[in-house]
């Protein structure tokens, strides 16, 4: 069984979409081991509690970023987490956190990275006059909204779109993309090569005989 540790700060619709994929057996061999939030009253945390999942609120007050992250790391280890899933987690991770789970932290961002990292990506897309936008699931490195791209899904920007309309169209695709990306990572069929996440070379065919080892 592979264990996910979900980190969230808000409504948690991406978390709920992943939980639904698990319920529908679209992510076989995967379970949510713990849901952690830095926001005590995050709706996503309440939803996780109602679903009977293990949850934790890790307070940020009165601690350095690193001290806070140390507790989050400890809890992830305690629940034997294999993959850390950032699902609307509004905190920048300390280098120590990133190093604790090398290539095992995933994030989703509502733009086609490397375009529009940071806040209000949908607003940035509209301001730039983009005709296409979308979402990106990527491995987390020490830069914000940056790291090898696992997969992307695109949507059209429609004339007359405002930020909310575009965000809603992208969010629908986020809910599909995150589970697909988790499945891809756990499949073991992909690897990072020169900063790109690509399918592993297929094994050369074995034409074994009694004499080959
Ligand atoms: C999503 O748009 C995600 O891409 C971004 O934060 C938002 C979180 O939404 N990182 P939700 O809490 O999963 O509903």
Coordinates of N, CA and C and ligand atoms in Angstrom, one line a residue:
X1 N 0.8 -1.2 0.0 CA 0.0 0.0 0.0 C 0.9 1.3 0.0
X2 N 0.5 2.2 -0.8 CA 1.3 3.5 -0.9 C 0.5 4.5 -0.1
X3 N 1.2 5.3 0.7 CA 0.5 6.2 1.6 C 0.7 7.6 1.2
X4 N -0.4 8.4 1.0 CA -0.4 9.8 0.7 C -0.5 10.6 1.9
X5 N 0.2 11.7 2.0 CA 0.1 12.7 3.0 C -0.4 14.0 2.3
X6 N -1.6 14.4 2.7 CA -2.2 15.6 2.0 C -1.9 16.8 2.9
X7 N -1.4 17.9 2.3 CA -1.3 19.2 3.0 C -2.2 20.2 2.3
X8 N -3.0 20.8 3.1 CA -3.9 21.8 2.5 C -4.2 23.0 3.5
X9 N -4.6 24.1 2.9 CA -4.9 25.3 3.8 C -6.3 25.8 3.6
X10 N -7.1 25.2 2.6 CA -8.4 25.8 2.3 C -9.5 24.8 2.1
X11 N -10.2 25.1 1.0 CA -11.5 24.3 0.8 C -11.2 22.8 0.5
X12 N -10.1 22.5 -0.1 CA -9.7 21.1 -0.3 C -10.4 20.3 -1.4
X13 N -10.8 21.1 -2.5 CA -11.5 20.3 -3.5 C -10.6 19.3 -4.2
X14 N -9.3 19.7 -4.3 CA -8.4 18.7 -5.0 C -8.2 17.5 -4.1
X15 N -8.1 17.7 -2.8 CA -8.0 16.6 -1.9 C -9.3 15.7 -2.0
X16 N -10.4 16.3 -2.1 CA -11.7 15.5 -2.2 C -11.7 14.7 -3.5
X17 N -11.2 15.3 -4.6 CA -11.2 14.6 -5.9 C -10.2 13.4 -5.8
X18 N -9.1 13.6 -5.1 CA -8.2 12.4 -4.9 C -8.9 11.3 -4.1
X19 N -9.5 11.7 -3.0 CA -10.2 10.8 -2.2 C -11.3 10.0 -3.0
X20 N -12.0 10.7 -3.9 CA -13.0 10.1 -4.7 C -12.4 9.1 -5.7
X21 N -11.2 9.5 -6.2 CA -10.6 8.5 -7.2 C -10.2 7.3 -6.4
X22 N -9.8 7.4 -5.2 CA -9.4 6.2 -4.4 C -10.7 5.4 -4.1
X23 N -11.8 6.1 -3.8 CA -13.0 5.4 -3.5 C -13.5 4.6 -4.7
X24 N -13.3 5.2 -5.9 CA -13.7 4.6 -7.1 C -12.7 3.6 -7.7
X25 N -11.7 3.2 -6.9 CA -10.7 2.3 -7.3 C -9.9 2.7 -8.5
X26 N -9.8 4.1 -8.7 CA -9.0 4.5 -9.8 C -7.5 4.7 -9.4
X27 N -7.2 4.6 -8.1 CA -5.9 4.6 -7.7 C -5.6 3.4 -6.8
X28 N -5.5 2.2 -7.4 CA -5.4 1.0 -6.6 C -4.1 1.0 -5.8
X29 N -4.2 0.4 -4.6 CA -3.0 0.3 -3.8 C -2.6 1.6 -3.2
X30 N -3.5 2.6 -3.2 CA -3.2 3.9 -2.6 C -4.2 4.3 -1.5
X31 N -3.7 4.8 -0.4 CA -4.6 5.3 0.6 C -4.1 6.6 1.2
X32 N -5.0 7.4 1.7 CA -4.6 8.7 2.4 C -4.3 8.4 3.8
X33 N -3.0 8.6 4.2 CA -2.6 8.2 5.5 C -2.9 9.3 6.5
X34 N -2.8 10.6 6.0 CA -3.0 11.7 6.9 C -3.3 13.0 6.1
X35 N -4.1 13.8 6.7 CA -4.4 15.2 6.1 C -3.9 16.2 7.1
X36 N -3.0 17.1 6.7 CA -2.4 18.0 7.6 C -2.7 19.5 7.1
X37 N -3.0 20.4 8.0 CA -3.3 21.7 7.6 C -2.6 22.7 8.6
X38 N -2.2 23.8 8.0 CA -1.7 24.9 8.8 C -2.8 25.9 9.2
X39 N -4.0 25.6 8.8 CA -5.2 26.5 9.1 C -6.2 25.6 9.9
X40 N -6.4 26.0 11.1 CA -7.2 25.1 12.0 C -8.6 24.9 11.5
X41 N -9.2 25.9 10.9 CA -10.6 25.8 10.4 C -10.8 25.7 8.9
X42 N -9.7 25.1 8.3 CA -9.8 24.9 6.9 C -10.9 23.9 6.5
X43 N -11.8 24.3 5.6 CA -12.9 23.3 5.3 C -12.4 22.0 4.8
X44 N -11.3 21.9 4.2 CA -10.7 20.6 3.7 C -10.4 19.7 4.9
X45 N -9.9 20.3 6.0 CA -9.5 19.6 7.2 C -10.8 19.0 7.8
X46 N -11.8 19.8 7.9 CA -13.1 19.4 8.5 C -13.7 18.2 7.6
X47 N -13.6 18.4 6.3 CA -14.1 17.3 5.4 C -13.3 16.0 5.7
X48 N -12.0 16.1 5.9 CA -11.2 14.9 6.1 C -11.6 14.2 7.4
X49 N -11.9 15.1 8.4 CA -12.3 14.5 9.7 C -13.6 13.8 9.6
X50 N -14.5 14.4 8.9 CA -15.9 13.8 8.6 C -15.7 12.5 7.9
X51 N -14.7 12.4 7.0 CA -14.5 11.1 6.3 C -13.8 10.0 7.2
X52 N -13.4 10.4 8.4 CA -12.8 9.5 9.3 C -11.3 9.3 9.0
X53 N -10.7 10.2 8.3 CA -9.3 10.2 8.0 C -8.5 10.7 9.2
X54 N -7.2 10.3 9.3 CA -6.4 10.9 10.3 C -6.1 12.3 9.9
X55 N -6.2 13.3 10.8 CA -5.9 14.7 10.5 C -5.0 15.3 11.5
X56 N -4.3 16.4 11.2 CA -3.6 17.1 12.1 C -3.6 18.6 11.7
X57 N -3.7 19.4 12.7 CA -3.5 20.9 12.6 C -2.1 21.2 13.1
X58 N -1.3 21.8 12.3 CA 0.1 22.1 12.8 C 0.2 23.6 12.8
X59 N 0.2 24.2 13.9 CA 0.1 25.7 14.1 C 1.5 26.3 13.6
X60 N 1.3 27.4 13.0 CA 2.6 28.1 12.5 C 3.0 29.2 13.5
X61 N 2.1 29.5 14.4 CA 2.3 30.7 15.3 C 3.5 30.5 16.3
X62 N 4.3 31.5 16.4 CA 5.4 31.4 17.3 C 6.6 30.5 17.0
X63 N 6.6 30.1 15.7 CA 7.7 29.2 15.3 C 8.3 29.7 14.0
X64 N 9.5 29.3 13.8 CA 10.2 29.6 12.5 C 9.6 28.7 11.5
X65 N 9.8 29.0 10.2 CA 9.3 28.1 9.1 C 9.9 26.7 9.3
X66 N 11.2 26.7 9.6 CA 11.8 25.4 9.8 C 11.3 24.6 10.9
X67 N 11.0 25.2 12.0 CA 10.5 24.5 13.2 C 9.1 23.9 12.9
X68 N 8.3 24.8 12.2 CA 7.0 24.3 11.8 C 7.1 23.1 10.8
X69 N 8.0 23.2 9.9 CA 8.1 22.2 8.9 C 8.6 20.9 9.5
X70 N 9.5 21.0 10.6 CA 10.0 19.8 11.3 C 8.8 19.0 11.9
X71 N 7.9 19.7 12.4 CA 6.7 19.0 13.0 C 5.9 18.3 11.9
X72 N 5.7 19.0 10.8 CA 5.0 18.4 9.6 C 5.7 17.2 9.1
X73 N 7.0 17.3 9.0 CA 7.9 16.2 8.5 C 7.7 15.0 9.5
X74 N 7.8 15.3 10.8 CA 7.7 14.2 11.8 C 6.3 13.5 11.6
X75 N 5.3 14.3 11.4 CA 3.9 13.7 11.3 C 3.8 12.8 10.0
X76 N 4.4 13.3 9.0 CA 4.4 12.6 7.7 C 5.1 11.2 7.9
X77 N 6.3 11.3 8.6 CA 7.0 10.1 8.8 C 6.2 9.1 9.7
X78 N 5.6 9.7 10.7 CA 4.8 8.9 11.7 C 3.7 8.1 10.9
X79 N 3.2 8.7 9.9 CA 2.1 8.0 9.1 C 2.7 7.3 7.9
X80 N 4.0 7.1 7.9 CA 4.7 6.4 6.8 C 4.3 6.8 5.4
X81 N 4.3 8.1 5.2 CA 3.9 8.7 4.0 C 5.0 8.5 2.9
X82 N 4.5 8.0 1.7 CA 5.4 7.8 0.6 C 5.4 9.1 -0.3
X83 N 4.2 9.7 -0.5 CA 4.1 10.9 -1.4 C 3.4 12.0 -0.6
X84 N 4.0 13.2 -0.7 CA 3.4 14.3 -0.1 C 2.6 15.1 -1.2
X85 N 1.4 15.4 -0.9 CA 0.5 16.0 -1.9 C 0.1 17.4 -1.4
X86 N 0.6 18.4 -2.1 CA 0.2 19.8 -1.7 C -1.0 20.1 -2.5
X87 N -2.1 20.3 -1.8 CA -3.4 20.6 -2.4 C -4.0 21.9 -1.8
X88 N -3.5 23.0 -2.4 CA -3.9 24.3 -1.9 C -3.2 24.6 -0.6
X89 N -2.0 24.2 -0.5 CA -1.2 24.4 0.8 C -0.5 25.8 0.6
X90 N -0.9 26.8 1.3 CA -0.4 28.1 1.1 C 0.8 28.4 2.0
X91 N 1.8 27.6 1.9 CA 3.0 27.8 2.6 C 4.2 27.5 1.7
X92 N 5.2 28.3 1.8 CA 6.5 27.9 1.0 C 7.2 26.9 1.9
X93 N 7.7 25.8 1.3 CA 8.4 24.8 2.1 C 9.8 25.2 2.3
X94 N 10.3 24.9 3.5 CA 11.8 25.2 3.7 C 12.6 24.2 2.9
X95 N 13.8 24.5 2.6 CA 14.7 23.6 1.9 C 14.8 22.2 2.7
X96 N 14.7 22.3 4.0 CA 14.8 21.1 4.7 C 13.6 20.1 4.4
X97 N 12.5 20.7 4.3 CA 11.3 19.9 4.0 C 11.5 19.3 2.6
X98 N 11.9 20.1 1.6 CA 12.1 19.6 0.3 C 13.1 18.4 0.3
X99 N 14.2 18.6 1.1 CA 15.2 17.6 1.1 C 14.7 16.3 1.8
X100 N 13.7 16.4 2.7 CA 13.3 15.3 3.5 C 12.5 14.3 2.6
X101 N 11.9 14.8 1.5 CA 11.1 14.0 0.6 C 11.5 14.2 -0.9
X102 N 12.8 13.8 -1.2 CA 13.3 14.1 -2.5 C 12.4 13.5 -3.6
X103 N 11.9 14.3 -4.5 CA 11.1 13.9 -5.6 C 9.9 13.1 -5.1
X104 N 9.4 13.5 -4.0 CA 8.2 12.8 -3.4 C 7.2 13.8 -2.9
X105 N 7.4 15.1 -3.4 CA 6.4 16.1 -3.0 C 5.8 16.6 -4.3
X106 N 4.5 16.6 -4.4 CA 3.8 17.0 -5.6 C 3.0 18.3 -5.3
X107 N 2.9 19.2 -6.3 CA 2.1 20.3 -6.2 C 1.2 20.5 -7.4
X108 N 0.1 21.2 -7.3 CA -0.7 21.5 -8.5 C -0.9 23.0 -8.5
X109 N -0.8 23.5 -9.7 CA -0.8 25.0 -9.9 C -1.8 25.3 -11.1
X110 N -2.7 26.3 -10.9 CA -3.6 26.6 -12.0 C -3.1 27.4 -13.1
X111 N -2.0 27.0 -13.7 CA -1.5 27.6 -14.9 C -0.7 26.6 -15.7
X112 N -0.3 26.9 -16.9 CA 0.6 26.1 -17.6 C 2.0 26.5 -17.3
X113 N 2.6 26.0 -16.2 CA 3.9 26.4 -15.8 C 4.9 26.1 -17.0
X114 N 5.9 26.9 -17.2 CA 6.4 28.0 -16.3 C 5.7 29.3 -16.4
X115 N 4.6 29.4 -17.1 CA 3.9 30.7 -17.1 C 3.1 30.9 -15.8
X116 N 3.1 32.1 -15.4 CA 2.3 32.5 -14.2 C 2.4 31.8 -12.9
X117 N 3.6 31.6 -12.4 CA 3.8 31.1 -11.1 C 3.3 32.1 -10.1
X118 N 3.2 31.7 -8.8 CA 2.8 32.6 -7.7 C 1.3 32.8 -7.6
X119 N 1.0 34.0 -7.1 CA -0.5 34.3 -6.8 C -1.2 34.7 -8.1
X120 N -2.5 34.5 -8.1 CA -3.5 34.9 -9.1 C -3.0 34.6 -10.5
X121 N -2.7 33.3 -10.7 CA -2.3 32.9 -12.1 C -3.4 33.1 -13.1
X122 N -4.7 32.9 -12.7 CA -5.7 33.1 -13.7 C -5.8 34.6 -14.1
X123 N -5.7 35.5 -13.1 CA -5.7 36.9 -13.4 C -4.5 37.3 -14.4
X124 N -3.4 36.6 -14.1 CA -2.2 36.9 -14.9 C -2.4 36.4 -16.4
X125 N -3.1 35.3 -16.5 CA -3.4 34.7 -17.9 C -4.3 35.7 -18.6
X126 N -5.3 36.2 -17.9 CA -6.3 37.1 -18.6 C -5.6 38.4 -19.0
X127 N -4.8 38.9 -18.0 CA -4.1 40.2 -18.3 C -3.1 40.1 -19.5
X128 N -2.6 38.9 -19.7 CA -1.7 38.7 -20.8 C -2.4 38.4 -22.1
X129 N -3.7 38.2 -22.1 CA -4.5 38.0 -23.3 C -4.3 36.5 -23.8
X130 N -4.0 35.6 -22.9 CA -3.8 34.2 -23.2 C -5.1 33.6 -23.8
X131 N -5.0 32.8 -24.8 CA -6.2 32.1 -25.3 C -6.2 30.7 -24.8
X132 N -5.1 30.2 -24.2 CA -5.1 28.9 -23.6 C -4.5 29.0 -22.2
X133 N -5.1 28.3 -21.2 CA -4.4 28.1 -19.9 C -4.6 26.7 -19.5
X134 N -4.5 26.5 -18.2 CA -4.7 25.1 -17.7 C -4.1 24.9 -16.3
X135 N -3.7 23.6 -16.1 CA -3.1 23.4 -14.8 C -1.8 22.5 -15.0
X136 N -1.0 22.5 -14.0 CA 0.3 21.7 -14.0 C 0.4 21.0 -12.7
X137 N 0.7 19.7 -12.7 CA 1.2 19.0 -11.6 C 2.7 18.8 -11.7
X138 N 3.4 19.1 -10.7 CA 4.9 19.1 -10.8 C 5.5 18.6 -9.5
X139 N 6.7 18.2 -9.5 CA 7.5 17.9 -8.3 C 7.9 19.2 -7.7
X140 N 8.0 19.3 -6.4 CA 8.4 20.5 -5.8 C 9.9 20.5 -5.5
X141 N 10.5 21.7 -6.0 CA 11.9 21.9 -5.6 C 11.9 23.2 -4.7
X142 N 13.1 23.8 -4.6 CA 13.2 24.9 -3.6 C 12.6 26.2 -4.1
X143 N 12.2 26.3 -5.4 CA 11.6 27.5 -5.9 C 10.1 27.3 -5.9
X144 N 9.4 28.5 -5.9 CA 7.9 28.4 -5.8 C 7.3 28.0 -7.2
X145 N 6.4 27.1 -7.1 CA 5.7 26.7 -8.4 C 6.7 26.3 -9.5
X146 N 7.6 25.5 -9.1 CA 8.8 25.1 -10.0 C 9.2 23.7 -9.7
X147 N 9.7 23.0 -10.7 CA 10.2 21.7 -10.6 C 9.7 20.9 -11.7
X148 N 10.3 19.7 -11.9 CA 9.9 18.9 -13.1 C 8.4 18.7 -13.2
X149 N 7.9 18.9 -14.4 CA 6.5 18.8 -14.7 C 6.1 17.3 -14.9
X150 N 5.1 16.9 -14.1 CA 4.6 15.5 -14.2 C 3.5 15.4 -15.3
X151 N 2.6 16.3 -15.3 CA 1.6 16.4 -16.4 C 0.9 17.7 -16.3
X152 N 0.3 18.1 -17.5 CA -0.5 19.3 -17.6 C -1.8 19.0 -18.3
X153 N -2.8 19.8 -18.0 CA -4.1 19.7 -18.8 C -4.4 21.2 -19.2
X154 N -4.9 21.4 -20.4 CA -5.1 22.7 -20.9 C -6.6 23.0 -21.0
X155 N -7.0 24.2 -21.0 CA -8.4 24.7 -21.2 C -8.3 25.9 -22.1
X156 N -9.4 26.2 -22.9 CA -9.4 27.4 -23.6 C -9.8 28.6 -22.7
X157 N -9.3 29.8 -23.0 CA -9.7 31.0 -22.3 C -10.8 31.5 -23.2
X158 N -12.0 31.7 -22.7 CA -13.2 32.2 -23.6 C -13.3 33.7 -23.5
X159 N -13.7 34.3 -24.6 CA -13.9 35.7 -24.6 C -15.0 36.0 -23.5
X160 N -14.7 37.0 -22.8 CA -15.7 37.4 -21.7 C -15.4 36.7 -20.4
X161 N -14.4 35.8 -20.3 CA -14.0 35.1 -19.1 C -13.6 36.2 -18.0
X162 N -14.0 36.0 -16.8 CA -13.4 36.7 -15.7 C -12.6 35.7 -14.9
X163 N -11.9 36.2 -13.9 CA -11.0 35.3 -13.1 C -11.7 34.1 -12.6
X164 N -13.0 34.3 -12.1 CA -13.7 33.2 -11.5 C -14.1 32.1 -12.5
X165 N -14.5 32.6 -13.7 CA -14.9 31.7 -14.7 C -13.7 30.8 -15.2
X166 N -12.6 31.5 -15.4 CA -11.4 30.8 -15.8 C -10.9 29.8 -14.7
X167 N -11.0 30.3 -13.5 CA -10.5 29.4 -12.4 C -11.4 28.2 -12.3
X168 N -12.7 28.3 -12.5 CA -13.6 27.2 -12.4 C -13.3 26.2 -13.5
X169 N -13.1 26.7 -14.7 CA -12.8 25.8 -15.8 C -11.5 25.0 -15.6
X170 N -10.5 25.7 -15.1 CA -9.2 25.1 -14.8 C -9.4 24.0 -13.7
X171 N -10.2 24.4 -12.6 CA -10.3 23.5 -11.5 C -10.9 22.2 -11.9
X172 N -11.8 22.2 -12.8 CA -12.4 20.9 -13.3 C -11.2 20.0 -13.8
X173 N -10.3 20.6 -14.5 CA -9.2 19.8 -15.0 C -8.2 19.4 -13.9
X174 N -8.1 20.3 -12.9 CA -7.2 19.9 -11.8 C -7.6 18.6 -11.1
X175 N -9.0 18.5 -11.0 CA -9.5 17.4 -10.3 C -9.2 16.1 -11.0
X176 N -9.0 16.1 -12.3 CA -8.7 15.0 -13.1 C -7.1 14.8 -13.1
X177 N -6.4 15.9 -13.2 CA -5.0 15.9 -13.4 C -4.3 15.3 -12.2
X178 N -4.7 15.6 -11.0 CA -3.9 15.3 -9.8 C -3.9 13.8 -9.6
X179 N -5.0 13.1 -9.8 CA -5.0 11.6 -9.6 C -4.2 11.0 -10.7
X180 N -4.3 11.5 -12.0 CA -3.5 11.0 -13.1 C -2.0 11.1 -12.8
X181 N -1.7 12.2 -12.2 CA -0.2 12.4 -11.9 C 0.2 11.5 -10.8
X182 N -0.6 11.3 -9.8 CA -0.2 10.4 -8.7 C 0.0 9.0 -9.3
X183 N -1.0 8.6 -10.1 CA -0.9 7.2 -10.7 C 0.4 7.1 -11.5
X184 N 0.7 8.2 -12.2 CA 1.9 8.2 -13.1 C 3.2 8.0 -12.2
X185 N 3.2 8.8 -11.1 CA 4.4 8.7 -10.3 C 4.5 7.3 -9.6
X186 N 3.4 6.8 -9.2 CA 3.5 5.5 -8.5 C 3.6 4.3 -9.4
X187 N 3.4 4.6 -10.7 CA 3.6 3.5 -11.7 C 5.0 3.0 -11.8
X188 N 6.0 3.8 -11.4 CA 7.4 3.5 -11.5 C 7.9 3.5 -12.9
X189 N 7.0 3.9 -13.9 CA 7.4 3.8 -15.3 C 8.0 5.1 -15.8
X190 N 8.2 6.1 -14.9 CA 8.7 7.4 -15.3 C 9.9 7.7 -14.5
X191 N 10.8 8.6 -15.0 CA 11.9 9.0 -14.2 C 12.3 10.5 -14.7
X192 N 13.0 11.2 -13.8 CA 13.5 12.5 -14.1 C 14.8 12.3 -14.9
X193 N 14.8 12.9 -16.1 CA 16.0 12.9 -16.9 C 16.3 14.3 -17.4
X194 N 17.4 14.9 -17.0 CA 17.7 16.3 -17.4 C 16.6 17.2 -17.1
X195 N 16.0 17.1 -15.9 CA 14.9 18.0 -15.5 C 13.6 17.7 -16.0
X196 N 13.5 16.7 -16.9 CA 12.2 16.3 -17.5 C 11.7 15.0 -17.0
X197 N 10.4 14.9 -16.8 CA 9.9 13.6 -16.3 C 9.4 12.8 -17.5
X198 N 10.1 11.7 -17.8 CA 9.9 11.0 -19.0 C 9.7 9.5 -18.7
X199 N 9.1 8.8 -19.7 CA 9.0 7.4 -19.5 C 10.3 6.7 -19.5
X200 N 10.5 5.8 -18.6 CA 11.8 5.1 -18.6 C 12.0 4.3 -19.9
X201 N 13.3 4.1 -20.2 CA 13.5 3.3 -21.4 C 13.0 1.9 -21.1
X202 N 12.3 1.4 -22.1 CA 11.8 0.0 -21.9 C 13.0 -0.9 -21.8
X203 N 12.9 -1.9 -21.0 CA 13.9 -2.9 -20.8 C 14.2 -3.6 -22.2
X204 N 15.5 -3.7 -22.5 CA 15.8 -4.5 -23.8 C 15.3 -5.9 -23.6
X205 N 14.7 -6.4 -24.7 CA 14.1 -7.7 -24.6 C 15.1 -8.7 -24.3
X206 N 14.7 -9.6 -23.4 CA 15.6 -10.7 -23.0 C 15.4 -11.9 -23.9
X207 N 16.4 -12.2 -24.5 CA 16.3 -13.4 -25.4 C 17.2 -14.5 -24.7
X208 N 16.9 -14.9 -23.6 CA 17.7 -15.7 -22.8 C 17.8 -17.1 -23.3
X209 N 19.0 -17.7 -23.1 CA 19.1 -19.1 -23.4 C 19.8 -19.8 -22.2
X210 N 20.0 -21.0 -22.2 CA 20.6 -21.7 -21.1 C 21.9 -21.1 -20.7
X211 N 22.6 -20.4 -21.6 CA 23.9 -19.9 -21.4 C 24.0 -18.5 -20.9
X212 N 22.9 -17.8 -21.0 CA 22.9 -16.4 -20.5 C 22.5 -16.3 -19.1
X213 N 23.1 -15.3 -18.4 CA 22.7 -15.1 -17.0 C 21.6 -14.1 -16.8
Ligands
LIG1 C1 -6.1 25.1 -6.6 O1 -6.5 26.0 -7.6 C2 -4.7 24.7 -6.7 O2 -4.3 24.7 -8.1 C3 -4.0 25.8 -6.0 O3 -4.8 26.2 -4.9 C4 -6.2 25.8 -5.3 C5 -6.6 24.9 -4.2 O4 -8.0 24.6 -4.3 N1 -2.7 25.4 -5.6 P1 -8.6 23.5 -3.4 O5 -8.4 23.9 -1.9 O6 -8.0 22.2 -3.7 O7 -10.1 23.5 -3.7

